[in-house]
Amino acid sequence: MTSDSTDAAATPAVVVQLTDVRKEYGDSVALDNVSLRIRAGEAVAVMGPSGSGKSTLLNMVAGLDRPVSGSVVVHGEDLGALSERGLALFRRRRIGMIFQFFNLLDDLPALDNVALAAQLTGVPAAQARRRAAELFDELGIADRADNYPAVLSGGERQRVAVARALMNRPTILLADEPTGALDSRAGEQVMDLLLDLNQIGQTLLLVTHDQRLAERCASRVVEFADGRIVGERDMESVR
Amino acid sequence: MSAVWTVTRATLRRRKAQALVIGLVLTISSATVALAAGLLVASSAPFEHAFAQQNGAHLTVNFDGTKVTDTELAATAQNPAVTAAAGPYAEAALNFSTPDMPELSAALHLVVVGRATPDGAVDRLTLDDGRWANGPGEIVVDGPLALGTTLNAPGLAPLTVVGHATSVTESANAWVTPEQMAALHPTGTEMLYRLRDAATSDQVSAGLRATTSGLPGDAVLGSQSYLAVRDSVQGRLTAFVPFLVAFGVLGLVVGIMIVINVVSGAVVSGFRHIGVLRGLGFTTTQVVAIYLLMISVPAVIGSVVGTIAGGALSAPLLTSAFASLGGTVTTPPWIEFVTVVGMPAIVGVAAIVPALRTRRVSTVEALSAGSAPRRGRVSTVQRRLSGTRLRRSVSLGLGLPFVRPGRSLLTMASVVLGVTAVTFAIGLTSSLTRFQAADPQHHVEGTQVTVVAGVDGRPPASGRTDEQIESLLRSLPHTRQVITEGSIALNTVGDTRRVILDAFRGPPSLLGYQIVQGRWYTSPQEVVISSRFLHEHQMKLGDSAVLAANGEQRRVVVVGEVMTGGADEIYGDWATLRALTPATAVPVDAYHVFLVDGTDIAAYVNEAHALDPDLRRGYTPSTGSFNAIVIGFAALFTLLLSVVTALGVFNTVILDTRERRRDLGMLKSIGMTPGQVTTMMVTSMAALGFLGGLLGVPLGIVTHRLVMPLVSQAGHIDVPPSLMDVWGVPTLALPALAGTAIAALGAFLPARRAAYLSIAEVLHGE
């Protein structure tokens, strides 16, 4: 009994649990009975060729898409049981997303783009901006807070996107090709940022083609092909 | 199949919602335009159309049958001044009562003519309902009596109404077979003529002299020129025109603006698609052709369907509006042709301007379009809004209209016009309702009843005098006040026109007449005149006139003007009436009884009837047909304009959703709920609707203030301020909120669709 308790304390909790998840788009199978567990604090990189099902997996975890069979449980919540509104509230509380093309609102200054995530939860504008400003400080883009996305560099935009993803202190950070649209220098900066976040305990799920990103940031690499997991590598042991 | 047509079909299949919106907008706009144009054209000369259709009589002459034979009258048709004639028809003026409508009492005075058929060379009657009289005991009437109604006249066998017919020249208001007419004891003979020259009054008078020149001097009892009938009919119908013009213009402008908005939006939102096509090798001309075709297909279908619907709607509406002229009123076919060709032409112009713009845009630029425009003035607005205390979904929605200011302005402008139409319709309806309430003929307050005495114009069988009847009514429980009304026809010295003096025993101010200027009479030397009397006799307050009847004369001064009443009506004191009438023949029309609140009127009338069987409830005319028709038109136009405006908003939200799908996806990815997305999109349009309401309400009030006087002037009526000041908080709040409601309703469905947009592909497919 004591031993079990000790084990439970030593082993981080499972924050993402996919069980036999299947997803089809017409005749095409995007995910074929995929099962995967991610524990708190892990940084998991999903790699594979285009069309292998990587992004679909990310959508499942974010609650942006629903499987045709199987279950997705994130932080104890079965996403299949949630309504559209429930999924939206779940994303607010648990998920931070970073996209290849940043997906910032062009109409808002960088700081307001970030504050928006908190404002949607009902946080007053001033308080949301204070929290956003702290994140801008931490991410080294405080001087760009009042700039609009159109005048920011790719790396800066992605940092703003990271700040927005962190705004509501998510359980897990999902990143879809976060360096895919960046030059190598900006890519390096984003990699460093993600690594730093993981080192302070942020759980990460990355989808990437970038071998270097996976090697630097991920503690585990999951290989995908034709909608199935075809291999896993423990990067800690490689290092 | 050409590549252009292949791509056009594919684009249409992919943009079904947009094609549907274009089709629907064109359907409703074309219906509105066809209806409005049809009404305008038909109301321009309705009498002339009906007169030509029915070969109306230029001249109707009534002869004394004892002074001239039918053979002599038939011979007048050969006069060179006459091109066609009908008659001689025997005629009689009779007072009827009917057990089916006891409330009519002696009110049914009909001029009955014996005619074998409704057809003929002149005055072809339109048989509106039922059939022609073809045997004894049958009668055809021009009026509201239901088919099957039995009509009784003293000493005559009952007649049954078998049909409804109309004569454009008002040659009679009831017809029976010639054989039946003989049994009705005709008092005269009617001849109807079409004259070679009848353009002016002098020519018609000359025609009368020519046709009657060989007849005894006293054979003619009376005559009627079609010009007098035309003036009377035109006076009634021209009141329609100003409000028809107002609604017609509003309908045209709203329809065209929505079409421009919808069509140009469809092209602008297709810029990215245009880039892809050019990247594939389509020439700019081919791309323009694809977009014109894509828009023209639903536009043409919508125009054809809408024009047919508008034509189908206008026929019954026009027929009811101009029912007094008889027959079916149709619109000329050129209106449908112009609508079917014109609306797609407007669509073409609306589409070609933005389509040609694509010629100046490089393929790369076009390909990069399709997402929200880059920062500009919208950024400042959004930034300011983000700092407010509003919910973020609301503040984001409020900023959206600034993303596409041109589109937003067009959408708002159409909402403004929609609200203007709603406001105008509310104002018009309120004014007409007040006008109706101000007309004592329609005064149907719960505590007032009009009682009449006697049948067929005879005094009551009980032999009671009017004073005794008034006393009897006053003695009944629940009676608060009785005002006795009587009238006589008289002349004013120096004027050949006959005048009706309506006199009241009791305070006339209780009767509901609306004083436009001046005051009620306070002595037998004072009278009040109707607006129409004032205008047609060109009088003013303070003028005096000498009234003459039965060898008596009385000078009176005009001290007031009331809004309603005929062009021959003046109102005076009972003493004035008595002074001009022999004591034994005071003509009492009605007793207006004011009852204690809550009195059962039917029980009261029954009680009076039990005391004197000749006491009956007076006839209360139904709601004025003019008002009912105007209110009906107003409601129809308002509905059409509201729907087309909502469709315009619907389209704007569809376009906004398509253009901002990436932003919507991102917002959902960071936790925006479907409810918040809906709120944001609906707010963006509701804000425009609210502004549209604020602008549309004053415009509607201005339209009301401009049109109402035109309507009243056309009817020769002065409108008191109380009929114009119809605006209160409820009547203003309703149209102001209508803008928001129309916009919110139009936005709701596409907003809900956006709320459940599948965002996974949008976010990852850039």
Short mmCIF file of C-alpha atoms in Angstrom, two decimals, chain B residues 39-194:
data_model
loop_
_atom_site.label_atom_id
_atom_site.label_comp_id
_atom_site.label_asym_id
_atom_site.label_seq_id
_atom_site.Cartn_x
_atom_site.Cartn_y
_atom_site.Cartn_z
CA LEU B 39 -49.43 50.53 -58.47
CA LEU B 40 -47.88 53.79 -59.63
CA VAL B 41 -48.89 53.26 -63.25
CA ALA B 42 -52.37 51.96 -62.47
CA SER B 43 -53.08 54.80 -60.06
CA SER B 44 -52.02 57.42 -62.60
CA ALA B 45 -55.29 57.33 -64.56
CA PRO B 46 -57.55 54.65 -63.11
CA PHE B 47 -60.80 56.27 -64.17
CA GLU B 48 -59.69 56.67 -67.77
CA HIS B 49 -58.62 53.00 -67.92
CA ALA B 50 -61.90 51.77 -66.51
CA PHE B 51 -63.93 54.23 -68.61
CA ALA B 52 -62.29 52.99 -71.79
CA GLN B 53 -62.63 49.35 -70.72
CA GLN B 54 -66.34 49.73 -69.96
CA ASN B 55 -67.14 52.14 -72.81
CA GLY B 56 -68.57 54.49 -70.21
CA ALA B 57 -71.30 57.02 -70.97
CA HIS B 58 -70.15 60.59 -71.57
CA LEU B 59 -73.64 61.72 -70.78
CA THR B 60 -76.39 60.18 -68.65
CA VAL B 61 -79.79 61.84 -69.07
CA ASN B 62 -82.92 61.15 -67.02
CA PHE B 63 -86.24 61.85 -68.73
CA ASP B 64 -89.76 62.19 -67.48
CA GLY B 65 -91.51 59.16 -68.99
CA THR B 66 -94.81 60.98 -69.06
CA LYS B 67 -93.45 63.72 -71.30
CA VAL B 68 -91.56 61.68 -73.84
CA THR B 69 -91.97 58.21 -75.37
CA ASP B 70 -89.36 55.49 -75.62
CA THR B 71 -89.50 55.75 -79.41
CA GLU B 72 -88.66 59.44 -79.26
CA LEU B 73 -85.80 58.73 -76.87
CA ALA B 74 -84.44 55.90 -79.05
CA ALA B 75 -84.39 58.34 -81.95
CA THR B 76 -82.00 60.65 -80.07
CA ALA B 77 -79.28 58.04 -80.67
CA GLN B 78 -79.30 59.08 -84.32
CA ASN B 79 -78.22 62.63 -83.48
CA PRO B 80 -74.92 63.49 -85.26
CA ALA B 81 -73.38 64.49 -81.91
CA VAL B 82 -73.86 60.93 -80.64
CA THR B 83 -71.53 58.08 -81.58
CA ALA B 84 -73.26 55.40 -79.50
CA ALA B 85 -76.23 55.20 -77.15
CA ALA B 86 -77.91 52.80 -74.75
CA GLY B 87 -81.47 52.87 -73.47
CA PRO B 88 -84.11 53.87 -72.97
CA TYR B 89 -84.10 52.17 -69.60
CA ALA B 90 -86.96 52.61 -67.14
CA GLU B 91 -85.78 53.75 -63.70
CA ALA B 92 -87.05 54.35 -60.19
CA ALA B 93 -85.51 55.69 -56.98
CA LEU B 94 -86.58 53.46 -54.10
CA ASN B 95 -85.98 53.19 -50.37
CA PHE B 96 -85.42 49.63 -49.28
CA SER B 97 -85.20 47.85 -45.98
CA THR B 98 -84.03 44.33 -45.40
CA PRO B 99 -84.81 41.82 -42.65
CA ASP B 100 -81.29 40.43 -43.14
CA MET B 101 -79.73 43.71 -41.98
CA PRO B 102 -82.26 45.39 -39.64
CA GLU B 103 -79.71 47.99 -38.65
CA LEU B 104 -79.91 49.45 -42.16
CA SER B 105 -83.41 50.69 -41.49
CA ALA B 106 -84.26 53.33 -44.09
CA ALA B 107 -80.68 53.94 -45.10
CA LEU B 108 -80.83 51.96 -48.34
CA HIS B 109 -81.73 54.34 -51.13
CA LEU B 110 -81.19 52.77 -54.55
CA VAL B 111 -81.63 54.06 -58.09
CA VAL B 112 -82.92 50.99 -59.92
CA VAL B 113 -82.78 50.59 -63.70
CA GLY B 114 -84.35 47.91 -65.89
CA ARG B 115 -81.73 46.35 -68.15
CA ALA B 116 -81.88 43.01 -69.95
CA THR B 117 -78.10 42.50 -69.93
CA PRO B 118 -75.06 44.17 -68.43
CA ASP B 119 -73.56 44.55 -71.91
CA GLY B 120 -74.35 47.07 -74.58
CA ALA B 121 -72.83 49.72 -76.78
CA VAL B 122 -72.45 52.11 -73.84
CA ASP B 123 -71.83 51.60 -70.12
CA ARG B 124 -70.88 47.92 -70.17
CA LEU B 125 -71.36 46.93 -66.55
CA THR B 126 -68.79 44.74 -64.84
CA LEU B 127 -70.42 41.79 -63.14
CA ASP B 128 -68.18 41.43 -60.09
CA ASP B 129 -69.97 38.62 -58.30
CA GLY B 130 -72.98 36.33 -58.71
CA ARG B 131 -75.02 36.59 -61.94
CA TRP B 132 -77.25 38.98 -63.85
CA ALA B 133 -80.93 39.27 -62.94
CA ASN B 134 -82.94 37.20 -65.39
CA GLY B 135 -86.35 36.83 -63.78
CA PRO B 136 -88.88 38.36 -61.44
CA GLY B 137 -87.86 38.97 -57.84
CA GLU B 138 -84.16 39.31 -58.71
CA ILE B 139 -81.95 42.36 -58.39
CA VAL B 140 -78.27 43.13 -59.03
CA VAL B 141 -76.72 45.80 -56.83
CA ASP B 142 -73.58 47.90 -56.65
CA GLY B 143 -72.85 47.78 -52.95
CA PRO B 144 -72.10 45.76 -49.88
CA LEU B 145 -75.30 43.74 -49.72
CA ALA B 146 -74.55 40.02 -49.61
CA LEU B 147 -75.85 37.72 -52.31
CA GLY B 148 -79.20 36.29 -51.22
CA THR B 149 -80.18 39.41 -49.26
CA THR B 150 -83.90 40.19 -49.45
CA LEU B 151 -84.89 43.80 -50.14
CA ASN B 152 -88.32 45.16 -49.26
CA ALA B 153 -89.91 48.37 -50.45
CA PRO B 154 -93.38 49.55 -49.42
CA GLY B 155 -96.07 48.10 -51.66
CA LEU B 156 -93.67 46.01 -53.73
CA ALA B 157 -92.84 42.31 -53.86
CA PRO B 158 -89.50 41.42 -52.19
CA LEU B 159 -86.38 41.33 -54.34
CA THR B 160 -83.40 39.02 -53.83
CA VAL B 161 -79.84 40.12 -54.53
CA VAL B 162 -78.38 37.72 -57.14
CA GLY B 163 -75.31 39.64 -58.30
CA HIS B 164 -72.95 42.57 -57.80
CA ALA B 165 -72.17 44.92 -60.67
CA THR B 166 -70.45 48.26 -61.14
CA SER B 167 -71.01 51.11 -63.57
CA VAL B 168 -67.97 53.33 -64.08
CA THR B 169 -70.25 56.27 -64.90
CA GLU B 170 -72.50 55.54 -61.92
CA SER B 171 -75.56 55.33 -64.16
CA ALA B 172 -77.48 53.44 -61.43
CA ASN B 173 -76.77 51.41 -58.31
CA ALA B 174 -79.21 48.54 -58.87
CA TRP B 175 -80.56 46.70 -61.90
CA VAL B 176 -83.51 44.39 -62.56
CA THR B 177 -84.98 42.91 -65.73
CA PRO B 178 -87.14 45.32 -67.81
CA GLU B 179 -90.20 43.20 -66.96
CA GLN B 180 -89.47 43.43 -63.23
CA MET B 181 -88.88 47.18 -63.62
CA ALA B 182 -92.43 47.64 -64.84
CA ALA B 183 -93.62 46.23 -61.51
CA LEU B 184 -91.49 48.73 -59.59
CA HIS B 185 -93.52 51.70 -60.92
CA PRO B 186 -90.75 53.54 -62.78
CA THR B 187 -90.66 57.28 -62.35
CA GLY B 188 -88.33 58.10 -65.21
CA THR B 189 -86.34 56.88 -68.19
CA GLU B 190 -82.58 56.82 -68.56
CA MET B 191 -80.55 57.30 -71.75
CA LEU B 192 -76.77 56.82 -71.95
CA TYR B 193 -74.74 58.52 -74.69
CA ARG B 194 -71.23 58.51 -76.00
#
